[in-house]
Short mmCIF file of C-alpha atoms and ligand atoms in Angstrom, two decimals:
data_model
loop_
_atom_site.label_atom_id
_atom_site.label_comp_id
_atom_site.label_asym_id
_atom_site.label_seq_id
_atom_site.Cartn_x
_atom_site.Cartn_y
_atom_site.Cartn_z
CA UNK A 1 -0.17 0.08 0.07
CA UNK A 2 1.22 3.40 -0.85
CA UNK A 3 0.94 6.69 0.55
CA UNK A 4 -2.26 8.52 0.32
CA UNK A 5 -2.79 11.43 -1.96
CA UNK A 6 -5.58 13.92 -2.13
CA UNK A 7 -5.54 13.85 -5.99
CA UNK A 8 -3.89 11.27 -8.57
CA UNK A 9 -3.55 12.43 -12.19
CA UNK A 10 -3.14 9.90 -14.84
CA UNK A 11 -1.40 11.59 -17.93
CA UNK A 12 0.91 14.54 -17.82
CA UNK A 13 0.36 16.39 -21.23
CA UNK A 14 -1.59 19.35 -21.73
CA UNK A 15 -4.60 18.38 -19.61
CA UNK A 16 -2.85 16.52 -16.81
CA UNK A 17 0.13 18.67 -15.93
CA UNK A 18 -1.74 21.99 -15.61
CA UNK A 19 -4.47 20.14 -13.37
CA UNK A 20 -1.48 18.72 -11.35
CA UNK A 21 0.08 22.20 -11.11
CA UNK A 22 -3.07 24.03 -10.22
CA UNK A 23 -4.00 21.79 -7.64
CA UNK A 24 -0.47 21.48 -5.95
CA UNK A 25 -0.39 25.30 -5.74
CA UNK A 26 -3.42 25.17 -3.73
CA UNK A 27 -1.55 23.06 -1.28
CA UNK A 28 -2.85 19.72 -2.11
CA UNK A 29 -0.81 16.49 -2.20
CA UNK A 30 -0.81 15.60 -5.92
CA UNK A 31 0.76 12.47 -7.61
CA UNK A 32 0.97 12.70 -11.53
CA UNK A 33 1.99 9.62 -13.55
CA UNK A 34 2.56 9.19 -17.01
CA UNK A 35 3.91 6.06 -19.19
CA UNK A 36 5.85 8.92 -21.39
CA UNK A 37 9.12 9.97 -20.23
CA UNK A 38 9.52 13.82 -21.07
CA UNK A 39 10.78 15.20 -23.27
CA UNK A 40 8.10 13.18 -25.36
CA UNK A 41 6.71 13.65 -28.75
CA UNK A 42 3.02 12.66 -29.47
CA UNK A 43 0.91 12.51 -32.60
CA UNK A 44 -0.64 15.97 -33.06
CA UNK A 45 0.15 19.10 -34.89
CA UNK A 46 0.58 21.96 -31.97
CA UNK A 47 -1.05 25.20 -32.81
CA UNK A 48 -1.72 26.98 -29.42
CA UNK A 49 -4.12 29.59 -30.13
CA UNK A 50 -4.01 32.93 -28.35
CA UNK A 51 -6.51 32.06 -25.51
CA UNK A 52 -4.20 29.23 -24.63
CA UNK A 53 -1.07 31.41 -24.97
CA UNK A 54 -3.03 33.68 -22.33
CA UNK A 55 -3.48 30.59 -20.04
CA UNK A 56 0.33 30.15 -20.35
CA UNK A 57 1.02 33.54 -19.23
CA UNK A 58 -1.49 33.37 -16.28
CA UNK A 59 0.36 30.36 -15.21
CA UNK A 60 3.73 31.91 -15.57
CA UNK A 61 5.11 29.63 -18.17
CA UNK A 62 5.01 31.97 -21.36
CA UNK A 63 8.32 33.52 -21.01
CA UNK A 64 9.85 30.02 -21.05
CA UNK A 65 8.27 29.27 -24.18
CA UNK A 66 9.29 32.47 -25.68
CA UNK A 67 12.74 31.84 -24.71
CA UNK A 68 12.95 28.75 -26.92
CA UNK A 69 12.57 30.60 -29.93
CA UNK A 70 9.36 29.41 -31.10
CA UNK A 71 7.99 31.92 -33.69
CA UNK A 72 4.88 33.89 -33.00
CA UNK A 73 1.89 33.73 -35.26
CA UNK A 74 0.21 37.02 -35.89
CA UNK A 75 -2.08 36.16 -38.86
CA UNK A 76 -4.42 32.99 -39.53
CA UNK A 77 -5.38 32.74 -43.50
CA UNK A 78 -7.85 30.83 -45.26
CA UNK A 79 -7.52 30.31 -48.93
CA UNK A 80 -10.72 28.98 -50.36
CA UNK A 81 -9.55 29.12 -53.95
CA UNK A 82 -11.62 32.00 -55.09
CA UNK A 83 -10.44 34.27 -52.29
CA UNK A 84 -8.38 34.43 -49.15
CA UNK A 85 -9.87 35.49 -45.80
CA UNK A 86 -6.77 36.79 -43.65
CA UNK A 87 -7.08 38.11 -40.13
CA UNK A 88 -5.74 38.34 -36.70
CA UNK A 89 -6.62 35.41 -34.34
CA UNK A 90 -6.43 37.28 -31.01
CA UNK A 91 -7.14 40.38 -29.22
CA UNK A 92 -5.04 43.43 -28.65
CA UNK A 93 -3.90 41.84 -25.45
CA UNK A 94 -3.45 38.31 -26.50
CA UNK A 95 -2.46 38.79 -30.15
CA UNK A 96 -0.49 35.81 -31.14
CA UNK A 97 -0.42 32.10 -31.37
CA UNK A 98 2.55 29.71 -31.21
CA UNK A 99 3.22 26.24 -32.69
CA UNK A 100 5.66 24.80 -30.39
CA UNK A 101 7.10 21.15 -30.82
CA UNK A 102 5.08 18.83 -28.19
CA UNK A 103 8.43 17.66 -27.21
CA UNK A 104 9.17 21.36 -25.56
CA UNK A 105 5.55 22.46 -24.78
CA UNK A 106 4.86 19.17 -22.79
CA UNK A 107 8.08 19.14 -20.92
CA UNK A 108 7.49 22.78 -19.79
CA UNK A 109 4.13 21.86 -18.45
CA UNK A 110 5.22 18.83 -16.67
CA UNK A 111 8.10 21.01 -15.26
CA UNK A 112 5.66 23.62 -14.03
CA UNK A 113 3.77 20.88 -12.41
CA UNK A 114 6.93 19.37 -10.60
CA UNK A 115 7.94 22.93 -9.57
CA UNK A 116 4.58 23.63 -8.15
CA UNK A 117 4.98 20.70 -5.58
CA UNK A 118 3.23 17.84 -7.61
CA UNK A 119 5.19 14.43 -7.46
CA UNK A 120 5.39 13.44 -11.13
CA UNK A 121 6.57 9.65 -11.90
CA UNK A 122 7.55 9.50 -15.63
CA UNK A 123 7.82 6.18 -17.43
CA UNK A 124 4.82 4.71 -15.12
CA UNK A 125 2.17 2.74 -16.59
CA UNK A 126 -1.08 2.56 -14.72
CA UNK A 127 -2.59 -0.73 -15.28
CA UNK A 128 -5.69 -0.96 -13.27
CA UNK A 129 -8.18 1.75 -11.71
CA UNK A 130 -8.95 0.63 -8.24
CA UNK A 131 -12.97 0.92 -7.50
CA UNK A 132 -14.44 -0.04 -4.40
CA UNK A 133 -18.36 -0.25 -4.65
CA UNK A 134 -19.19 2.70 -7.05
CA UNK A 135 -16.17 4.64 -6.02
CA UNK A 136 -12.81 4.91 -7.60
CA UNK A 137 -10.01 4.99 -4.83
CA UNK A 138 -6.64 4.75 -6.49
CA UNK A 139 -4.58 3.14 -9.22
CA UNK A 140 -2.31 0.20 -9.53
CA UNK A 141 0.72 0.38 -12.03
CA UNK A 142 4.37 -0.02 -12.49
CA UNK A 143 7.39 2.18 -13.29
CA UNK A 144 9.75 0.78 -16.10
CA UNK A 145 12.71 -0.28 -13.79
CA UNK A 146 10.46 -0.84 -10.45
CA UNK A 147 7.81 -3.27 -9.25
CA UNK A 148 4.05 -2.94 -8.86
CA UNK A 149 2.84 0.04 -7.06
CA UNK A 150 -0.70 0.93 -5.42
CA UNK A 151 -1.63 4.17 -4.70
CA UNK A 152 -4.78 5.78 -3.17
CA UNK A 153 -6.22 9.27 -3.43
CA UNK A 154 -9.50 11.15 -2.86
CA UNK A 155 -9.90 11.72 -6.55
CA UNK A 156 -8.42 10.12 -9.71
CA UNK A 157 -8.26 12.46 -12.55
CA UNK A 158 -8.08 10.95 -15.97
CA UNK A 159 -5.96 13.20 -18.26
CA UNK A 160 -4.96 10.07 -20.04
CA UNK A 161 -6.20 11.01 -23.76
CA UNK A 162 -8.65 9.44 -26.19
CA UNK A 163 -8.34 5.87 -25.01
CA UNK A 164 -8.74 6.66 -21.37
CA UNK A 165 -8.19 3.84 -18.93
CA UNK A 166 -10.17 5.57 -16.40
CA UNK A 167 -12.98 6.42 -18.80
CA UNK A 168 -12.98 2.64 -19.51
CA UNK A 169 -13.15 1.84 -15.81
CA UNK A 170 -16.04 4.05 -15.16
CA UNK A 171 -18.31 3.93 -18.21
CA UNK A 172 -19.25 7.54 -18.22
CA UNK A 173 -22.36 8.53 -20.15
CA UNK A 174 -21.33 9.41 -23.79
CA UNK A 175 -23.17 12.06 -25.78
CA UNK A 176 -23.28 13.83 -29.21
CA UNK A 177 -20.78 11.28 -30.55
CA UNK A 178 -19.66 11.30 -34.18
CA UNK A 179 -17.24 8.95 -35.85
CA UNK A 180 -14.00 9.88 -37.48
CA UNK A 181 -14.59 12.48 -40.17
CA UNK A 182 -11.29 12.94 -41.70
CA UNK A 183 -7.68 11.65 -41.86
CA UNK A 184 -4.79 13.93 -41.67
CA UNK A 185 -1.09 13.61 -42.14
CA UNK A 186 1.70 15.77 -41.43
CA UNK A 187 5.38 16.23 -41.56
CA UNK A 188 8.07 19.07 -41.07
CA UNK A 189 9.58 21.06 -44.02
CA UNK A 190 12.88 23.23 -44.04
CA UNK A 191 13.01 26.26 -46.41
CA UNK A 192 9.23 27.10 -46.49
CA UNK A 193 8.79 30.38 -44.38
CA UNK A 194 5.19 31.29 -43.61
CA UNK A 195 6.22 34.76 -42.15
CA UNK A 196 4.25 34.36 -38.99
CA UNK A 197 1.06 33.19 -40.54
CA UNK A 198 -0.97 30.21 -40.03
CA UNK A 199 -2.09 29.30 -43.64
CA UNK A 200 -5.25 27.18 -44.45
CA UNK A 201 -6.23 25.95 -47.99
CA UNK A 202 -9.70 24.40 -48.25
CA UNK A 203 -10.69 22.76 -51.36
CA UNK A 204 -13.45 20.44 -52.48
CA UNK A 205 -13.01 17.35 -50.24
CA UNK A 206 -9.54 18.41 -49.39
CA UNK A 207 -7.73 20.73 -47.14
CA UNK A 208 -4.27 21.52 -45.88
CA UNK A 209 -2.60 23.80 -43.35
CA UNK A 210 0.83 25.08 -42.78
CA UNK A 211 2.31 26.62 -39.64
CA UNK A 212 5.82 27.74 -38.46
CA UNK A 213 7.34 25.89 -35.54
CA UNK A 214 10.86 25.48 -33.89
CA UNK A 215 14.13 25.23 -35.72
CA UNK A 216 12.96 27.13 -38.77
CA UNK A 217 10.73 24.31 -39.82
CA UNK A 218 7.12 24.76 -40.90
CA UNK A 219 4.64 21.90 -40.20
CA UNK A 220 2.23 21.04 -43.12
CA UNK A 221 -0.82 18.64 -42.48
CA UNK A 222 -2.93 17.71 -45.33
CA UNK A 223 -6.23 15.63 -44.78
CA UNK A 224 -9.06 14.11 -46.91
CA UNK A 225 -12.37 12.47 -45.75
CA UNK A 226 -12.12 9.40 -43.51
CA UNK A 227 -14.14 7.41 -46.09
CA UNK A 228 -11.27 7.55 -48.35
CA UNK A 229 -8.53 6.63 -45.60
CA UNK A 230 -8.31 2.72 -46.81
CA UNK A 231 -7.73 3.53 -50.28
CA UNK A 232 -5.30 6.38 -49.77
CA UNK A 233 -3.14 4.92 -47.04
CA UNK A 234 -1.02 2.80 -49.58
CA UNK A 235 0.56 6.00 -50.91
CA UNK A 236 0.40 8.66 -48.22
CA UNK A 237 3.17 11.00 -49.80
CA UNK A 238 1.53 10.88 -53.31
CA UNK A 239 -1.78 11.66 -51.78
CA UNK A 240 -0.41 14.35 -49.52
CA UNK A 241 1.24 16.16 -52.48
CA UNK A 242 -1.85 15.70 -54.52
CA UNK A 243 -3.74 17.76 -52.09
CA UNK A 244 -1.04 20.45 -52.08
CA UNK A 245 -1.11 20.68 -55.78
CA UNK A 246 -4.75 22.07 -55.50
CA UNK A 247 -2.99 25.11 -54.42
CA UNK A 248 -0.28 25.98 -57.24
CA UNK A 249 1.36 28.70 -55.65
CA UNK A 250 1.89 26.83 -52.30
CA UNK A 251 2.86 23.85 -54.20
CA UNK A 252 5.62 25.90 -56.03
CA UNK A 253 6.88 27.09 -52.43
CA UNK A 254 6.85 23.30 -51.11
CA UNK A 255 8.81 22.13 -54.17
CA UNK A 256 11.79 24.32 -53.03
CA UNK A 257 11.68 22.92 -49.67
CA UNK A 258 12.96 19.88 -48.02
CA UNK A 259 10.89 17.25 -45.93
CA UNK A 260 12.79 16.74 -42.61
CA UNK A 261 10.80 14.12 -41.05
CA UNK A 262 8.34 10.86 -41.88
CA UNK A 263 4.69 11.31 -42.06
CA UNK A 264 2.36 10.96 -39.17
CA UNK A 265 -1.07 10.69 -39.43
CA UNK A 266 -4.31 10.31 -37.43
CA UNK A 267 -8.05 10.24 -37.43
CA UNK A 268 -10.12 10.87 -34.35
CA UNK A 269 -13.76 10.28 -33.53
CA UNK A 270 -15.85 13.07 -31.69
CA UNK A 271 -17.46 12.95 -28.51
CA UNK A 272 -18.65 14.26 -25.15
CA UNK A 273 -18.23 12.17 -21.93
CA UNK A 274 -19.54 13.08 -18.53
CA UNK A 275 -16.50 14.33 -16.69
CA UNK A 276 -17.16 13.47 -12.93
CA UNK A 277 -18.36 10.67 -10.89
CA UNK A 278 -17.62 9.24 -7.45
CA UNK A 279 -13.85 9.58 -6.84
CA UNK A 280 -13.31 10.48 -10.38
CA UNK A 281 -12.94 13.25 -12.95
CA UNK A 282 -11.74 13.52 -16.62
CA UNK A 283 -10.00 16.36 -18.14
CA UNK A 284 -8.90 17.04 -21.74
CA UNK A 285 -9.32 14.38 -24.68
CA UNK A 286 -10.49 11.95 -21.88
CA UNK A 287 -13.65 13.79 -21.51
CA UNK A 288 -14.21 15.77 -24.77
CA UNK A 289 -12.76 15.17 -28.13
CA UNK A 290 -13.55 17.18 -31.56
CA UNK A 291 -11.58 16.67 -34.75
CA UNK A 292 -8.30 18.36 -34.93
CA UNK A 293 -9.41 20.66 -38.00
CA UNK A 294 -9.83 23.53 -35.79
CA UNK A 295 -6.88 23.09 -33.65
CA UNK A 296 -8.84 23.55 -30.36
CA UNK A 297 -7.49 20.60 -28.42
CA UNK A 298 -4.79 22.10 -26.37
CA UNK A 299 -6.93 25.33 -25.57
CA UNK A 300 -9.81 22.83 -24.41
CA UNK A 301 -7.27 20.80 -22.41
CA UNK A 302 -6.07 23.89 -20.68
CA UNK A 303 -9.72 25.29 -19.95
CA UNK A 304 -10.71 21.90 -18.40
CA UNK A 305 -7.72 22.02 -16.31
CA UNK A 306 -8.46 25.48 -14.76
CA UNK A 307 -12.20 24.53 -14.48
CA UNK A 308 -11.74 21.14 -13.01
CA UNK A 309 -9.05 21.97 -10.87
CA UNK A 310 -11.27 24.77 -9.27
CA UNK A 311 -14.17 22.23 -8.72
CA UNK A 312 -11.76 19.78 -7.14
CA UNK A 313 -10.56 22.53 -4.82
CA UNK A 314 -14.02 23.52 -3.98
CA UNK A 315 -14.91 19.92 -3.19
CA UNK A 316 -11.86 19.20 -1.27
CA UNK A 317 -11.76 22.33 0.75
CA UNK A 318 -15.70 21.79 1.76
CA UNK A 319 -16.64 25.00 0.17
CA UNK A 320 -19.02 23.10 -2.13
CA UNK A 321 -20.36 19.47 -2.35
CA UNK A 322 -18.58 17.54 -4.92
CA UNK A 323 -21.62 16.70 -7.38
CA UNK A 324 -22.53 20.56 -7.50
CA UNK A 325 -18.96 21.88 -8.07
CA UNK A 326 -18.30 19.27 -10.84
CA UNK A 327 -21.81 19.73 -12.34
CA UNK A 328 -20.68 23.12 -13.12
CA UNK A 329 -17.45 22.31 -14.59
CA UNK A 330 -19.37 20.06 -16.96
CA UNK A 331 -21.86 22.72 -17.58
CA UNK A 332 -19.44 25.50 -18.38
CA UNK A 333 -17.28 22.91 -20.46
CA UNK A 334 -20.30 21.93 -22.49
CA UNK A 335 -21.67 25.65 -23.12
CA UNK A 336 -18.30 26.84 -24.11
CA UNK A 337 -17.67 24.53 -26.65
CA UNK A 338 -20.85 23.40 -27.75
CA UNK A 339 -21.13 25.61 -31.03
CA UNK A 340 -17.33 25.18 -31.91
CA UNK A 341 -17.91 21.19 -31.76
CA UNK A 342 -20.62 21.55 -34.47
CA UNK A 343 -18.74 24.00 -36.53
CA UNK A 344 -15.56 21.81 -36.23
CA UNK A 345 -17.54 18.64 -37.24
CA UNK A 346 -19.08 20.37 -40.07
CA UNK A 347 -15.77 21.49 -41.37
CA UNK A 348 -14.26 17.99 -40.94
CA UNK A 349 -16.66 16.49 -43.38
CA UNK A 350 -14.58 18.55 -45.86
CA UNK A 351 -17.73 18.98 -47.95
CA UNK A 352 -18.01 22.36 -49.61
CA UNK A 353 -19.69 25.11 -47.50
CA UNK A 354 -23.31 25.27 -47.97
CA UNK A 355 -24.67 28.06 -50.07
CA UNK A 356 -25.50 30.36 -47.15
CA UNK A 357 -22.09 30.01 -45.59
CA UNK A 358 -20.37 30.71 -49.02
CA UNK A 359 -22.26 33.86 -49.31
CA UNK A 360 -21.34 34.90 -45.60
CA UNK A 361 -17.66 34.06 -46.80
CA UNK A 362 -17.78 35.96 -49.76
CA UNK A 363 -19.08 39.14 -47.65
CA UNK A 364 -16.42 38.63 -45.13
CA UNK A 365 -13.51 38.67 -47.70
CA UNK A 366 -11.95 42.23 -48.01
CA UNK A 367 -13.76 43.42 -44.65
CA UNK A 368 -10.88 43.52 -42.41
CA UNK A 369 -12.79 43.67 -39.10
CA UNK A 370 -15.22 40.77 -40.55
CA UNK A 371 -11.92 38.88 -41.51
CA UNK A 372 -10.39 39.38 -38.02
CA UNK A 373 -13.74 38.02 -36.40
CA UNK A 374 -13.80 34.94 -38.88
CA UNK A 375 -9.83 34.20 -37.89
CA UNK A 376 -10.97 34.89 -34.24
CA UNK A 377 -13.72 32.42 -34.39
CA UNK A 378 -11.43 29.86 -35.94
CA UNK A 379 -8.87 30.53 -33.16
CA UNK A 380 -11.52 29.90 -30.59
CA UNK A 381 -11.11 33.59 -29.25
CA UNK A 382 -15.01 34.05 -30.06
CA UNK A 383 -17.62 31.45 -30.35
CA UNK A 384 -19.29 30.79 -33.73
CA UNK A 385 -22.36 31.74 -31.86
CA UNK A 386 -21.13 35.22 -31.56
CA UNK A 387 -19.68 35.31 -35.23
CA UNK A 388 -22.90 33.83 -36.83
CA UNK A 389 -25.22 35.84 -34.74
CA UNK A 390 -27.96 37.43 -37.01
CA UNK A 391 -26.71 41.08 -36.26
CA UNK A 392 -23.15 40.24 -37.02
CA UNK A 393 -24.09 38.77 -40.21
CA UNK A 394 -26.40 41.52 -41.23
CA UNK A 395 -23.58 43.92 -40.47
CA UNK A 396 -21.32 42.12 -42.53
CA UNK A 397 -23.74 41.89 -45.64
CA UNK A 398 -24.58 45.67 -45.04
CA UNK A 399 -20.67 46.68 -45.26
CA UNK A 400 -20.24 44.39 -48.47
CA UNK A 401 -23.38 46.11 -49.95
CA UNK A 402 -21.97 49.40 -49.30
CA UNK A 403 -18.47 48.50 -50.62
CA UNK A 404 -20.14 47.42 -53.81
CA UNK A 405 -22.33 50.28 -54.32
C1 LIG B 1 -3.27 14.85 -35.95
C2 LIG B 1 -3.64 15.85 -34.99
C3 LIG B 1 -3.48 17.15 -34.82
C4 LIG B 1 -3.55 17.87 -33.62
N1 LIG B 1 -3.33 19.23 -33.83
C5 LIG B 1 -3.90 20.27 -32.83
C6 LIG B 1 -3.42 21.48 -32.89
O1 LIG B 1 -2.81 21.69 -33.90
N2 LIG B 1 -3.56 22.22 -31.79
C7 LIG B 1 -4.33 21.83 -30.83
O2 LIG B 1 -4.63 22.65 -29.88
N3 LIG B 1 -4.72 20.50 -30.66
C8 LIG B 1 -4.27 19.77 -31.64
N4 LIG B 1 -4.72 18.46 -31.62
C9 LIG B 1 -5.49 17.72 -30.37
C10 LIG B 1 -4.30 17.77 -29.26
O3 LIG B 1 -3.24 16.88 -29.60
C11 LIG B 1 -5.02 16.96 -27.85
O4 LIG B 1 -6.35 17.62 -27.82
C12 LIG B 1 -4.32 17.37 -26.82
O5 LIG B 1 -2.92 16.80 -27.02
C13 LIG B 1 -5.05 16.56 -25.59
O6 LIG B 1 -4.14 16.40 -24.46
P1 LIG B 1 -4.35 15.66 -23.12
O7 LIG B 1 -3.53 15.84 -22.21
O8 LIG B 1 -5.70 15.54 -23.08
O9 LIG B 1 -4.31 13.97 -23.85
P2 LIG B 1 -2.92 13.25 -24.33
O10 LIG B 1 -2.06 14.31 -25.06
O11 LIG B 1 -3.40 12.21 -25.24
O12 LIG B 1 -2.07 12.86 -23.14
C14 LIG B 1 -2.44 11.76 -22.59
C15 LIG B 1 -1.31 11.23 -21.65
O13 LIG B 1 -1.81 10.22 -20.90
C16 LIG B 1 -0.62 8.96 -20.94
N5 LIG B 1 -1.40 7.77 -20.64
C17 LIG B 1 -2.49 7.38 -21.26
N6 LIG B 1 -2.88 6.12 -20.56
C18 LIG B 1 -1.79 5.87 -19.63
C19 LIG B 1 -1.74 5.00 -18.76
N7 LIG B 1 -2.35 3.65 -18.60
N8 LIG B 1 -0.56 4.95 -17.53
C20 LIG B 1 0.15 6.18 -17.68
N9 LIG B 1 0.08 6.96 -18.53
C21 LIG B 1 -1.07 7.23 -19.53
C22 LIG B 1 -0.27 9.07 -22.17
O14 LIG B 1 1.21 8.61 -22.30
C23 LIG B 1 -0.37 10.63 -22.75
O15 LIG B 1 1.04 11.22 -22.46
C24 LIG B 1 -4.29 17.49 -32.52
C25 LIG B 1 -4.60 16.04 -32.35
C26 LIG B 1 -4.30 15.21 -33.64
C27 LIG B 1 -4.66 13.75 -33.45
#
């Protein structure tokens, strides 16, 4: 029997490390474990939207990221073939995004948790969630070089990703589920500057995006509908390059660049899971996942970490019953991401935009304030509900009418 902790967090990437860090800063005894040893890479591109950059600043970690030489991204551009919408993704205060290698970002987050007083065990695999009656009470696992270990805690947090072992053990309610909609492959290119821009290209049943990362490399991800996964997987490079060829200017830039890494790829399903129950909570992809086409996962993980750590603190300190505090975490999460979830799932079908949306996009093009709004919506700075609000859409059409007149 190991020593008792207030909280055990399984998984120490974007959701787990901030959760452990914030609870340790409140004075709780926190154990956070991960089978990976950091620095560790993972299959994910790594656009960190301005609101997530703001979270890093609030937590005192942004200066460290900036010091790694990660280039800031000040513009998001969306090339639809007929026209391009380009705007600022953030606000005056939080103006830029970053695209840090996950080897660097995730290590920085783990270090932040350790420095805040959380006990971190890397190279530690959780093999079993201990459930007594209806209640989760601890974990069993082993470290790479040690024997089996059992640890107990008041609350076990699953920050263990899409295939969450904690979720498997507690069978939470699933809702609004959708199967994988697209498959994407990415690699890193040298000699492909984007000059501080996140560039997206949308074509019929195809899309790709380019973003600058560490070491003067540019990450380029290309995708097609999941229905074509099996046919296309035999020639990933050929199909990837065919997607890029749909934007001849960009293809010309890519031809002058050198690919520096093998392709990595993924397709993910979309779901909400109830994120709490007796003795347990879920954060990040373990509790909610949406296709990566809108690059919201890191922002979502950071938001969950703050909401969940606040709820756990309220419960453990006796300020509020567990059910009420965690119910609020779920309500805020679902309300904040609901419209973005639908927008993301629509986009991820890679179907041409419906006629009403095409009209709106046509009217947005050329109107800088509206283009900034569109970039902000895609960055998660404002909600699709706000951007597509009837008043806003009317104002966009009125401005387009005046410009034509
Ligand atoms: C192709 C692709 C591109 C993406 N691009 C972006 C993007 O540009 N921007 C963005 O914001 N998001 C992006 N995402 C989403 C983003 O990667 C995730 O939302 C985010 O990483 C979720 O973090 P997490 O901490 O919840 O889970 P994860 O990153 O999955 O971390 C879970 C951790 O738990 C550990 N773990 C699991 N089980 C156990 C166990 N039994 N014992 C011990 N440890 C365990 C794992 O080792 C892992 O380290 C992308 C995703 C994909 C697939």
